[in-house]
Coordinates of C-alpha atoms (C1' of nucleotides) in Angstrom, one line a residue:
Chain A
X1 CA 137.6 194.2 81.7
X2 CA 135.3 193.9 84.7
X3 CA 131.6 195.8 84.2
X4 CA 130.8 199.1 85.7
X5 CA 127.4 199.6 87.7
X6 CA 125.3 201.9 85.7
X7 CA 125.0 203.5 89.0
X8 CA 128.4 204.8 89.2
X9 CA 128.7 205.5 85.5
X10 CA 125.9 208.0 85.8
X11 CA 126.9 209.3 88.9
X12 CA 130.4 209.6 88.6
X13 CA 131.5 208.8 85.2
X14 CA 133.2 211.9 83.5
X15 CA 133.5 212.4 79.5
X16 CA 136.2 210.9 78.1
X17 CA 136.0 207.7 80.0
X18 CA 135.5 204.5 78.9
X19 CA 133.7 201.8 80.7
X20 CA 132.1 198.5 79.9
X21 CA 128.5 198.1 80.8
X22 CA 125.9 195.4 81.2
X23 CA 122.7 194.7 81.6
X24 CA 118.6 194.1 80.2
X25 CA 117.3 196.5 77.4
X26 CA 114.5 198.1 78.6
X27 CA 113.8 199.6 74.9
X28 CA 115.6 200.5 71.9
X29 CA 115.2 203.2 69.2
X30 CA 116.6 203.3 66.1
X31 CA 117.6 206.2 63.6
X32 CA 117.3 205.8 60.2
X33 CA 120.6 208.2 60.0
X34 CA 122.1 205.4 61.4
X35 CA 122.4 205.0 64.6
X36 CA 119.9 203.1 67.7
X37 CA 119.6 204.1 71.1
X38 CA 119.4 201.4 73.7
X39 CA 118.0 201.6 77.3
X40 CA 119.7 199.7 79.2
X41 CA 119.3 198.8 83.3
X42 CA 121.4 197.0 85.4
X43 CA 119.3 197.2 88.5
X44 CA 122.1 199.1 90.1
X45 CA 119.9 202.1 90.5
X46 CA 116.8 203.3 89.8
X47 CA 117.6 205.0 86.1
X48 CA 118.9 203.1 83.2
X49 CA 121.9 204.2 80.9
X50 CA 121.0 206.1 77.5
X51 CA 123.5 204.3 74.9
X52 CA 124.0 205.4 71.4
X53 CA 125.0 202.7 69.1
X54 CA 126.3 203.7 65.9
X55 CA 125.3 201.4 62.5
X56 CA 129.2 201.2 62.2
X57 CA 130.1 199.6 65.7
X58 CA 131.2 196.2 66.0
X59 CA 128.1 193.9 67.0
X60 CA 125.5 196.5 65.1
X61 CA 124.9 193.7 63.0
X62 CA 122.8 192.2 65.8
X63 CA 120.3 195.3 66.9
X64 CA 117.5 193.8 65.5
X65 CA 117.3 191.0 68.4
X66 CA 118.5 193.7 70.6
X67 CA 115.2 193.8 71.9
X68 CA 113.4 194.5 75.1
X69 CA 114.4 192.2 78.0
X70 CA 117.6 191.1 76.2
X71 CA 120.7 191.3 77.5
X72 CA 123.9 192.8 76.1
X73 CA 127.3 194.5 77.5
X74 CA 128.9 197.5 75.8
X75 CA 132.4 198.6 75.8
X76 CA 132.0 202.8 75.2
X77 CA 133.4 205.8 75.8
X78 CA 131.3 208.4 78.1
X79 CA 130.0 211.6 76.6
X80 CA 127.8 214.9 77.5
X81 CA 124.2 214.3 76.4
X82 CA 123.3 216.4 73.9
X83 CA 119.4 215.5 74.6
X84 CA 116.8 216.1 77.6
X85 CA 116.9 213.4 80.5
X86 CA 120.1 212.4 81.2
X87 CA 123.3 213.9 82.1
X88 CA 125.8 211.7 80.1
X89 CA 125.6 208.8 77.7
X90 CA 127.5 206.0 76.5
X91 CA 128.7 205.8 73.1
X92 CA 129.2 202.1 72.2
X93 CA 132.5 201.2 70.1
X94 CA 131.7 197.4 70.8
X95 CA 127.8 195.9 71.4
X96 CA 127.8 192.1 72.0
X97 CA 124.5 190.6 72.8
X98 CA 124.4 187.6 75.0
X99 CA 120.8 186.7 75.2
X100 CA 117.9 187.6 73.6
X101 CA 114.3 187.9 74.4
X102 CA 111.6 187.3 71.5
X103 CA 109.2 189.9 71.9
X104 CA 106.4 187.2 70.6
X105 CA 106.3 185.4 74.1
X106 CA 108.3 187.7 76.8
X107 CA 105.9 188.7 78.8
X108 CA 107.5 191.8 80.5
X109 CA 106.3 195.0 77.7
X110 CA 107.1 198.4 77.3
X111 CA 104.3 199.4 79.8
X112 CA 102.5 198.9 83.2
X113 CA 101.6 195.5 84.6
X114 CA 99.4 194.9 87.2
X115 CA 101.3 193.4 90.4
X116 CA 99.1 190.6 90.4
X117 CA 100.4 189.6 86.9
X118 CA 103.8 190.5 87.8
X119 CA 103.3 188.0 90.5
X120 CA 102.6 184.9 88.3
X121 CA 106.3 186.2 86.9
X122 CA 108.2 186.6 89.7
X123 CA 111.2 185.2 87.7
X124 CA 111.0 188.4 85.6
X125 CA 109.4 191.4 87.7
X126 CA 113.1 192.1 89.3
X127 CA 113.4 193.6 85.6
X128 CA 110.3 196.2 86.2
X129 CA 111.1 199.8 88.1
X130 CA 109.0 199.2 90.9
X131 CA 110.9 195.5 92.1
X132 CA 114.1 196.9 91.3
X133 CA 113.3 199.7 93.1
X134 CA 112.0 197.3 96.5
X135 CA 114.9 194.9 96.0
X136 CA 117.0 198.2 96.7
X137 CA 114.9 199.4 99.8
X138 CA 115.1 195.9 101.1
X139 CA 118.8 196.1 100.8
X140 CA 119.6 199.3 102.3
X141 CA 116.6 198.4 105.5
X142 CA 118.7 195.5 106.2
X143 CA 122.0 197.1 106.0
X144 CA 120.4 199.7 108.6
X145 CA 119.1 197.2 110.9
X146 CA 122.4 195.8 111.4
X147 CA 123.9 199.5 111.5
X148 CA 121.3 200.2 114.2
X149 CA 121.8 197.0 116.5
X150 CA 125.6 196.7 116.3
X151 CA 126.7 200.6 116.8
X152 CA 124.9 200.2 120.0
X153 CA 126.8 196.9 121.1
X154 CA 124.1 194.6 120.2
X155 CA 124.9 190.8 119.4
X156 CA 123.5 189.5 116.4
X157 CA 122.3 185.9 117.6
X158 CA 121.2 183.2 114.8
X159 CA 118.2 181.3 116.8
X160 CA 116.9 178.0 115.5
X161 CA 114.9 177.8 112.1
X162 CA 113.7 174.1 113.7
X163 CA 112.2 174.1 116.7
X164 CA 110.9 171.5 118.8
X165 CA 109.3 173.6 121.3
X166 CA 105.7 174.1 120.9
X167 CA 105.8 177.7 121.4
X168 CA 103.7 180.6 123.0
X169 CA 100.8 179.7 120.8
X170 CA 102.1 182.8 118.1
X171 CA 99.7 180.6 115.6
X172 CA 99.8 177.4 113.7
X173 CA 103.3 176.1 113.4
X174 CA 104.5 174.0 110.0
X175 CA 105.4 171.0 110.7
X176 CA 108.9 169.5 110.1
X177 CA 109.2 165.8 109.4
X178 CA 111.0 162.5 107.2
X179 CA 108.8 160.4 108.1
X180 CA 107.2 159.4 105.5
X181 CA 103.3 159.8 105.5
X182 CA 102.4 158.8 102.6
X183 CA 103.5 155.4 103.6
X184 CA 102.2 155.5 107.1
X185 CA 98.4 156.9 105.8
X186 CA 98.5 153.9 104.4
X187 CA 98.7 151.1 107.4
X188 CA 98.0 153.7 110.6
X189 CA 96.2 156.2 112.0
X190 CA 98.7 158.0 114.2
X191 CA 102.2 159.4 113.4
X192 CA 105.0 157.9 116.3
X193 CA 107.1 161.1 116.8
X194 CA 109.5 159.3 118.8
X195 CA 110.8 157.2 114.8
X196 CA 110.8 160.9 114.0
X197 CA 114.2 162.9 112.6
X198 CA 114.4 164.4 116.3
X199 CA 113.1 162.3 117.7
X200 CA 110.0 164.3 119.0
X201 CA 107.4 166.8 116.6
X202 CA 109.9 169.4 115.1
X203 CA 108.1 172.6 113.4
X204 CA 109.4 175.9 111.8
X205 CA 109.7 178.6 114.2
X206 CA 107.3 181.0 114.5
X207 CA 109.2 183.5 116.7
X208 CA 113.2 183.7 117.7
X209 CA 112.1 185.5 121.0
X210 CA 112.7 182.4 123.4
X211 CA 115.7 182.0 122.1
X212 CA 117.0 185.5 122.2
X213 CA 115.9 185.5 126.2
X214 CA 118.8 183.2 126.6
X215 CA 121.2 185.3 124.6
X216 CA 119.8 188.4 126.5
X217 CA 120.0 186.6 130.0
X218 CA 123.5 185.5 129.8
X219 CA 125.8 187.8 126.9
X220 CA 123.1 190.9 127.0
X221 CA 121.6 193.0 124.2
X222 CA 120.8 191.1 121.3
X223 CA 118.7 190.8 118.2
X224 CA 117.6 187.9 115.6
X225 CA 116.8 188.7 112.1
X226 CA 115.6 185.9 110.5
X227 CA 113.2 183.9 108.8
X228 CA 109.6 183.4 110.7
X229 CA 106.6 180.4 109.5
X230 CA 103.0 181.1 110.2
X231 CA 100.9 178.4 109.0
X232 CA 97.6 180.5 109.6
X233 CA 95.1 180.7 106.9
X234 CA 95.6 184.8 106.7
X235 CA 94.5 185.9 103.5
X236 CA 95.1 189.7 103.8
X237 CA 97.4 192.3 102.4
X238 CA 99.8 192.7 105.8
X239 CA 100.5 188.7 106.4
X240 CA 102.6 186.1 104.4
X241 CA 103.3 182.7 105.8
X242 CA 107.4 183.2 105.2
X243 CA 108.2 186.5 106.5
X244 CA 111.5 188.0 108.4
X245 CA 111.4 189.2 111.7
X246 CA 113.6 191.3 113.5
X247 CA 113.4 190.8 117.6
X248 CA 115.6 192.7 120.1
X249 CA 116.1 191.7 123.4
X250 CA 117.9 193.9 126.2
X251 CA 118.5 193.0 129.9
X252 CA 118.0 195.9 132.3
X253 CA 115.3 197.2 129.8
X254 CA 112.1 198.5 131.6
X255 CA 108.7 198.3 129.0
X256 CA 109.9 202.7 128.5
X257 CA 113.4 201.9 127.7
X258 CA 111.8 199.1 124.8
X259 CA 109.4 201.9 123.8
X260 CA 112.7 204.5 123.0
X261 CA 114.2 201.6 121.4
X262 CA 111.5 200.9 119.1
X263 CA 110.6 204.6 118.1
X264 CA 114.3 204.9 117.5
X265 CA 115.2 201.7 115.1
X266 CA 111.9 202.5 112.8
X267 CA 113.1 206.1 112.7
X268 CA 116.5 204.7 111.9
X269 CA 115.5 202.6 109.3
X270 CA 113.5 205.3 107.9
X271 CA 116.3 207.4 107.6
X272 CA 119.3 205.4 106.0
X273 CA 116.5 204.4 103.6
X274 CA 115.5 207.9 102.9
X275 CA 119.3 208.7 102.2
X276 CA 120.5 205.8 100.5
X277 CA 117.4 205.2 98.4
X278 CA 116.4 208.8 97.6
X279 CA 115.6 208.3 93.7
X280 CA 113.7 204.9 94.6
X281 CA 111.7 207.2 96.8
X282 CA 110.7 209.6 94.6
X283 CA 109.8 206.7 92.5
X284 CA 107.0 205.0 94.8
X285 CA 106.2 208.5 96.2
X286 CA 105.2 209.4 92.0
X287 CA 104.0 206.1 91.3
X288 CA 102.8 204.5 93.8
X289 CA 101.4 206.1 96.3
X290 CA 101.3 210.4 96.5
X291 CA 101.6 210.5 100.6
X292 CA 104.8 208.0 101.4
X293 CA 107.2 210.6 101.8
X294 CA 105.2 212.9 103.8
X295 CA 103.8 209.9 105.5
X296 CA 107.8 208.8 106.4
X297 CA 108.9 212.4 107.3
X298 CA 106.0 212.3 109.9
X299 CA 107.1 209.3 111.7
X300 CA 111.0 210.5 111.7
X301 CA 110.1 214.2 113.0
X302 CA 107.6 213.3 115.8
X303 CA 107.5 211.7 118.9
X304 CA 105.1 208.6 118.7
X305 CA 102.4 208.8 121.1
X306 CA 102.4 206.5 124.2
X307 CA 99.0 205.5 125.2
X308 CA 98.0 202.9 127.7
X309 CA 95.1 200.5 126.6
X310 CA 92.6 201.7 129.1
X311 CA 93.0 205.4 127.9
X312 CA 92.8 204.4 124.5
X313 CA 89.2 202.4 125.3
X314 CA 88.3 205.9 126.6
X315 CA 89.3 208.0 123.6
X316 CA 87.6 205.5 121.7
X317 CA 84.3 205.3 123.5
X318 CA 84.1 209.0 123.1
X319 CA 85.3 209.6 119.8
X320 CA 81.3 209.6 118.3
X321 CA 82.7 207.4 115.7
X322 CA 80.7 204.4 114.3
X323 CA 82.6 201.1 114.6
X324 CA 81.6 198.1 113.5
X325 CA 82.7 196.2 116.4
X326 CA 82.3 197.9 119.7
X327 CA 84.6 199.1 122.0
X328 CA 85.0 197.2 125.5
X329 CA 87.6 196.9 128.0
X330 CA 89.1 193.9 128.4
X331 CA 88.6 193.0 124.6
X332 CA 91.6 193.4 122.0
X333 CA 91.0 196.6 119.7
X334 CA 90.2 195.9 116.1
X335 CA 92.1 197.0 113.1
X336 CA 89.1 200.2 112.3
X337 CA 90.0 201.3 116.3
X338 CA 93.8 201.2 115.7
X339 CA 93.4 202.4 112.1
X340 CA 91.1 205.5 113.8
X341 CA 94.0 206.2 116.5
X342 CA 96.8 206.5 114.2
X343 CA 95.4 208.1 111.0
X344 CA 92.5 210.2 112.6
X345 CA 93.2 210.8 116.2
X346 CA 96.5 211.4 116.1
X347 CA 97.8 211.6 112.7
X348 CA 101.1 209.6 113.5
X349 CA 102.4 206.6 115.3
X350 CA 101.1 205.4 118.3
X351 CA 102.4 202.9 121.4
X352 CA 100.0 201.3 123.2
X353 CA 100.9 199.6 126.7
X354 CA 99.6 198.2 129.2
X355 CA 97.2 195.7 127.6
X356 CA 94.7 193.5 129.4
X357 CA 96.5 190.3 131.2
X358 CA 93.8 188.4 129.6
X359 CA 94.5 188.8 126.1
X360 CA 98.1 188.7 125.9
X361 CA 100.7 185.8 126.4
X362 CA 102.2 184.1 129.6
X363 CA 105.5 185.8 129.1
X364 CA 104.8 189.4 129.5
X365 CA 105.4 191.0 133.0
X366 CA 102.1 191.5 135.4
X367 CA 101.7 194.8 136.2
X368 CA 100.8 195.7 140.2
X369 CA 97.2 196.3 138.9
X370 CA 96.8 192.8 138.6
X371 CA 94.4 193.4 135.7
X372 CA 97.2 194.2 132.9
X373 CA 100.5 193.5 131.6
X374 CA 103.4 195.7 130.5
X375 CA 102.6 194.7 126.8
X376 CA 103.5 197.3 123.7
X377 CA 102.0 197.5 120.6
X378 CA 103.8 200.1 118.0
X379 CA 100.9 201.2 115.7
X380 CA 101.1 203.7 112.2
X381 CA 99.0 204.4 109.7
X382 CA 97.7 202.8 106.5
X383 CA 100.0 199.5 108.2
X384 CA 98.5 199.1 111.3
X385 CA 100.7 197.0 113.8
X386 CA 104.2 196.9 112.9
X387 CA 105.8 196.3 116.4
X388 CA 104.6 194.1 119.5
X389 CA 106.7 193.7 122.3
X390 CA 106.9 193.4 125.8
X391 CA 108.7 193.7 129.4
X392 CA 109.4 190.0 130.4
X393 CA 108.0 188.4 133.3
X394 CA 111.3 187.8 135.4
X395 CA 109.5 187.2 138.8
X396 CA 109.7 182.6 138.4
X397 CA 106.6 182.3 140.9
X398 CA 104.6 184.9 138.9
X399 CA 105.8 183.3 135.5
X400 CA 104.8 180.0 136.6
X401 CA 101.4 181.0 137.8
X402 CA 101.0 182.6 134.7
X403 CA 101.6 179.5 132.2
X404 CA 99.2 177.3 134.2
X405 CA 96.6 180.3 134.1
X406 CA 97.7 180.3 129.9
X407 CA 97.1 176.1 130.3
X408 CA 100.8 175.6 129.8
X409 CA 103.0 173.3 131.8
X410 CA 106.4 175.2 133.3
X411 CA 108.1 171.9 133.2
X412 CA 108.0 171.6 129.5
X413 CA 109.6 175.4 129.2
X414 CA 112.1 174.0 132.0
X415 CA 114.7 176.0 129.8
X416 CA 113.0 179.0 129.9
X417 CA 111.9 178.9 133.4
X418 CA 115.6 178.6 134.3
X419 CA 116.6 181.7 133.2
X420 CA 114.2 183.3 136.1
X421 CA 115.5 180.2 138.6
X422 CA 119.0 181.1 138.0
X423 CA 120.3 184.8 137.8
X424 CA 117.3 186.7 137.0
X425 CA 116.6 190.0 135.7
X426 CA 114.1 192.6 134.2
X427 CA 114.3 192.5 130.3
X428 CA 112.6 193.3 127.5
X429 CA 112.3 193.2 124.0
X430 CA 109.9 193.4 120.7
X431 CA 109.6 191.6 117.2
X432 CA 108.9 194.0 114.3
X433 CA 108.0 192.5 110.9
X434 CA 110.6 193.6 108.2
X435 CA 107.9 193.0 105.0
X436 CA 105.8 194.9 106.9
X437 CA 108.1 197.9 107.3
X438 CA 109.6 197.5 103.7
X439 CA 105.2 198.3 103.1
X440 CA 105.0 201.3 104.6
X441 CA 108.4 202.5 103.4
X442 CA 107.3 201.8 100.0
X443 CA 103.9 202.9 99.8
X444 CA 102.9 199.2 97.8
X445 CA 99.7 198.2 99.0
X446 CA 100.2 194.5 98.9
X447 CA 102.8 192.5 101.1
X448 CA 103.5 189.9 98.5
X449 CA 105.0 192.4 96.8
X450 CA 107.2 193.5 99.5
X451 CA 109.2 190.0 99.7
X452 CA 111.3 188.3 96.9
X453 CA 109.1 185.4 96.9
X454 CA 105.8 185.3 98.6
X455 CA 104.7 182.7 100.4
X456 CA 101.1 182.4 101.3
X457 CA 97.8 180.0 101.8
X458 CA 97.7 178.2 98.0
X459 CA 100.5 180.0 97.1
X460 CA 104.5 179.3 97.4
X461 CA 105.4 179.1 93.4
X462 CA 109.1 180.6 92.5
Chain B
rU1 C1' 88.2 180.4 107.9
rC2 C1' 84.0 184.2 106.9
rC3 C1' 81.8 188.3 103.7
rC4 C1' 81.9 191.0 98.9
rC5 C1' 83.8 191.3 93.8
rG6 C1' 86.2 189.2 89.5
rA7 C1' 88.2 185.5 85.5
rU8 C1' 87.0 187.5 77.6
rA9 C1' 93.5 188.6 72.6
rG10 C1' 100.5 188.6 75.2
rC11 C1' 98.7 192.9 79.0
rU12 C1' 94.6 196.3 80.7
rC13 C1' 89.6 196.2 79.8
rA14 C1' 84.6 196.7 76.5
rA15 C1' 80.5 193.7 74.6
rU16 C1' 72.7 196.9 75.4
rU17 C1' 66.7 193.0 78.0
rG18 C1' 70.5 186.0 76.3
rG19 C1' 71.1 186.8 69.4
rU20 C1' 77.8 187.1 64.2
rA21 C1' 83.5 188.8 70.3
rG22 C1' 85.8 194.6 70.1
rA23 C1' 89.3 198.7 71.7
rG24 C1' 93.8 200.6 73.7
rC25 C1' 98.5 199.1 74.7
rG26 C1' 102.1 195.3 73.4
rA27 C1' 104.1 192.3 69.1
rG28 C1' 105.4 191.7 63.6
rC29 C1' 106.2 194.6 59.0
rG30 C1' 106.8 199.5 56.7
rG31 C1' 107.5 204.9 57.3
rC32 C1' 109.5 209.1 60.1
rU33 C1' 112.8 210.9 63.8
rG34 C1' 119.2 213.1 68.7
rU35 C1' 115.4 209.7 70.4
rU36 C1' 113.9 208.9 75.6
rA37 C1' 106.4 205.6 78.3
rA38 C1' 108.4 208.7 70.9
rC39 C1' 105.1 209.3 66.5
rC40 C1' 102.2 207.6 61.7
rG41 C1' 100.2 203.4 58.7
rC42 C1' 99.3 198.2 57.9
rU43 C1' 99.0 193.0 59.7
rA44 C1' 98.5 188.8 62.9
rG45 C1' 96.4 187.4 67.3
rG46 C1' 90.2 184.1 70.9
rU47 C1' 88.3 176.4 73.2
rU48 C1' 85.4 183.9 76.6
rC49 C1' 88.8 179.7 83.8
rA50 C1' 86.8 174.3 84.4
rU51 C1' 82.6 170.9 84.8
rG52 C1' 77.5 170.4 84.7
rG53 C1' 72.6 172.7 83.9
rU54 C1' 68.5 176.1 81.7
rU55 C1' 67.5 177.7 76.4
rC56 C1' 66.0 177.3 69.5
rG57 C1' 70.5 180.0 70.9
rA58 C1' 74.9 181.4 76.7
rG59 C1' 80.8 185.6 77.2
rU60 C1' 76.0 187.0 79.4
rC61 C1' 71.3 183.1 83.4
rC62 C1' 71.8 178.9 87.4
rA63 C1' 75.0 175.3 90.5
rU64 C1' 79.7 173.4 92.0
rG65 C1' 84.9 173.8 91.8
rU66 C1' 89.7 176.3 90.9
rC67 C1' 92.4 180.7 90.9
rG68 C1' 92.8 186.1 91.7
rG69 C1' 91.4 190.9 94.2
rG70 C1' 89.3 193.7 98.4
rG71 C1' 87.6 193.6 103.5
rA72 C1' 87.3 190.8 108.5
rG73 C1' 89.6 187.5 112.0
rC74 C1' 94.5 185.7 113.6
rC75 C1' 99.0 188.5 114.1
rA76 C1' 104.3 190.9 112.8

RNA sequence: UCCCCGAUAGCUCAAUUGGUAGAGCGAGCGGCUGUUAACCGCUAGGUUCAUGGUUCGAGUCCAUGUCGGGGAGCCA
């Protein structure tokens, strides 16, 4: 007999039926009239399964070592509760216990753990509420970013994980290589990239948007959802050096048309997640932090605000507030001026657009001004930035003016530069990180917490 | 990478101007109970992050390092 999710039992499960369960004992209590109840979570859903275990069922003989973090399946038959907290229970007629958990060394207690600690057991904190609760959000965000992309025609396009392009400067790349260094530190100073795997200095990528241009420029709309390597030394709550990125990129799309995208697919996301995840919500909402709902139903039942750079300088400069850097055009706005925009100004998201040319990359489109580019940055509050995109340059002379003026050679993008040569046209696109979304979904204030297995400086364990 | 803070029992934290290292929770045992973060009693549990220094004496003061947290920069 295959296993029933908890999740259906409780939802759907009517007295009278009889289901197997299975899962991790969260806590037991026992009776002395004979009888124990066992807690049991299968990390099909939020709530865990109340099952009474009489002293005369097959396997009782083993509810000592049914324990906290054990794990056991039950064959039982459904039942009314009789007691506050749950609609039905589960009354065993068979217990077996498959593993058990000595409560001298499992580390994982009837109680709170700091995420910190949880993090030094990231084998075990998929057990707690709170990462069974994120590894559901996660889920269901996915499942709505591919809803999102493919009801609207989209192409899901798998770019390169190794890249050997050196690319837009996004940060420091990782290095890919089977050479073997050791060896080499050992009689010479310089690594020969041409005895290399590839031939040439391979790396992680750092951004799937290059690729996607091609996708975009030849089958149309498309998106990547993938894996993304930072080697910067970030040590903040919002960066991880292994982190998924999802980038769109749509021919015929003017920098507006990317804006509606954008304010759309977070909505979206929001949404299914709000549905599909509604008692892991109320969860991180209790828990974790008091203002996520309301802070989600504002960004789903407003417009974002669309701001261009130089008016936001201006609101800024007169806002009386004290920053600790200044505000000066032509400079990129620190984290306390986008965290005063969206949390105190405005009290919602915020686009910002046209961005000085100076401060932004080779590939986004000049604007007529000749002083900025049609550059987006998606902005909400307690996150900060959660989108940047752009309109592409399509115009090949202004693109190649523009990588000389970023100290880049055209030749070595020859790819790239091709796509304006041959068949151009006016696209756009954006990258959103998902960790960061999953964030401010989930009210947790840390983004290692927001990824199965965190990967930062000093830190890649699990 | 820079600034600030921290590291003491399995976990979360105390420990007075430097003077015998404690509590709550958890765990084990017992009691009670259609219980549900249960409750009551007892018990066990420590190289105070590492190395060096100051001192009669260091958890406490100093230096360096490691790791962790918060903030900044870089960005998504």
């Amino acid at each position: 007999m295959v296993r029933t999710h908890v999740a259906k039992v409780l939802k759907d499960a009517q007295p009278g039926d009889t289901v197997k369960v299975g899962g991790w004992v969260r806590t037991r209590r026992d009776s002395k009239q004979g009888f124990s109840f066992v807690e049991l979570n299968d990390g099909s859903c939020f709530s865990s399964i109340q099952v009474v275990v009489d002293a005369d069922t097959p396997g009782y003989d083993s509810i000592k070592d049914v324990t906290t973090g054990s794990c056991v399946s039950i064959n039982g038959e459904v039942k009314d509760s009789p007691g506050k907290g749950q609609r039905v229970e589960l009354h065993a007629t068979e217990l077996v216990l498959h593993g058990t958990a000595d409560g001298d060394t499992y580390p994982l207690q009837k109680k709170r753990h700091s995420f910190e600690f949880l993090r030094e057991i990231a084998h075990l904190r998929p057990r707690t509420n709170t990462f069974g609760a994120i590894t559901r959000v996660r889920n269901a965000a996915s499942a709505a970013v591919h809803e999102f992309f493919q009801d609207r025609g989209f192409y899901y396009i798998q770019t390169p994980v190794i890249t050997t392009s050196d690319c837009e400067g996004a940060g420091q790349m990782f290095s890919v290589t089977t050479l073997n260094l050791e060896r080499i530190a050992e009689v010479q100073t310089k690594l020969d990239y041409a005895q290399d795997f590839f031939g040439k200095r391979a790396a992680l990528t750092v951004s799937g948007q290059l690729e996607a241009e091609i996708f975009a420029c030849g089958t149309g709309d498309c998106y990547t959802f993938g894996p993304t390597f930072r080697a910067e030394n970030s040590n903040t709550t919002r960066h991880l050096a292994e982190f998924w990125m999802i980038e769109p990129e749509m021919p015929f799309y003017e920098l507006t048309d990317n804006m509606d995208l954008a304010e759309k697919f977070v909505q979206h996301v929001i949404n299914r997640v709000l549905e599909r995840c509604a008692e892991d919500m109320e969860f991180f909402n209790l828990r974790i932090d008091k203002t996520v709902l309301e802070t989600l139903r504002n960004i789903t039942e407003n417009e974002f605000i669309r701001l261009p750079y130089t008016e936001a300088v201006d609101i800024l400069q007169k806002s009386g507030q004290k920053f600790e850097y200044p505000v000066e055009w032509g400079h990129d706005l620190q984290s306390e001026h986008e965290r005063f925009l969206t949390e105190q100004h405005f009290k919602q998201p915020v686009i910002l657009f046209d961005y000085p040319r100076t401060i932004k990359p080779f590939y986004m489109r000049c604007n007529d001004d000749g002083k900025t580019v049609r550059a987006m940055d998606v902005l909400v509050p307690r996150i900060g930035e959660i989108i940047g995109g752009s309109q592409r340059e399509e115009r090949l002379d202004v693109l190649e003016s523009r990588m000389k003026e970023c100290g880049l050679e055209p030749e070595e993008y020859w790819w790239y530069v091709d796509l304006r040569r041959y068949g151009t046209v006016p696209h756009s696109g954006f990258g959103l990180g998902f960790e960061r979304l999953i964030q401010l979904m989930t009210g947790m204030q840390n983004i290692r917490d927001c990824i199965p297995f965190p990967r930062v400086p000093k830190s890649a364990d699990f």
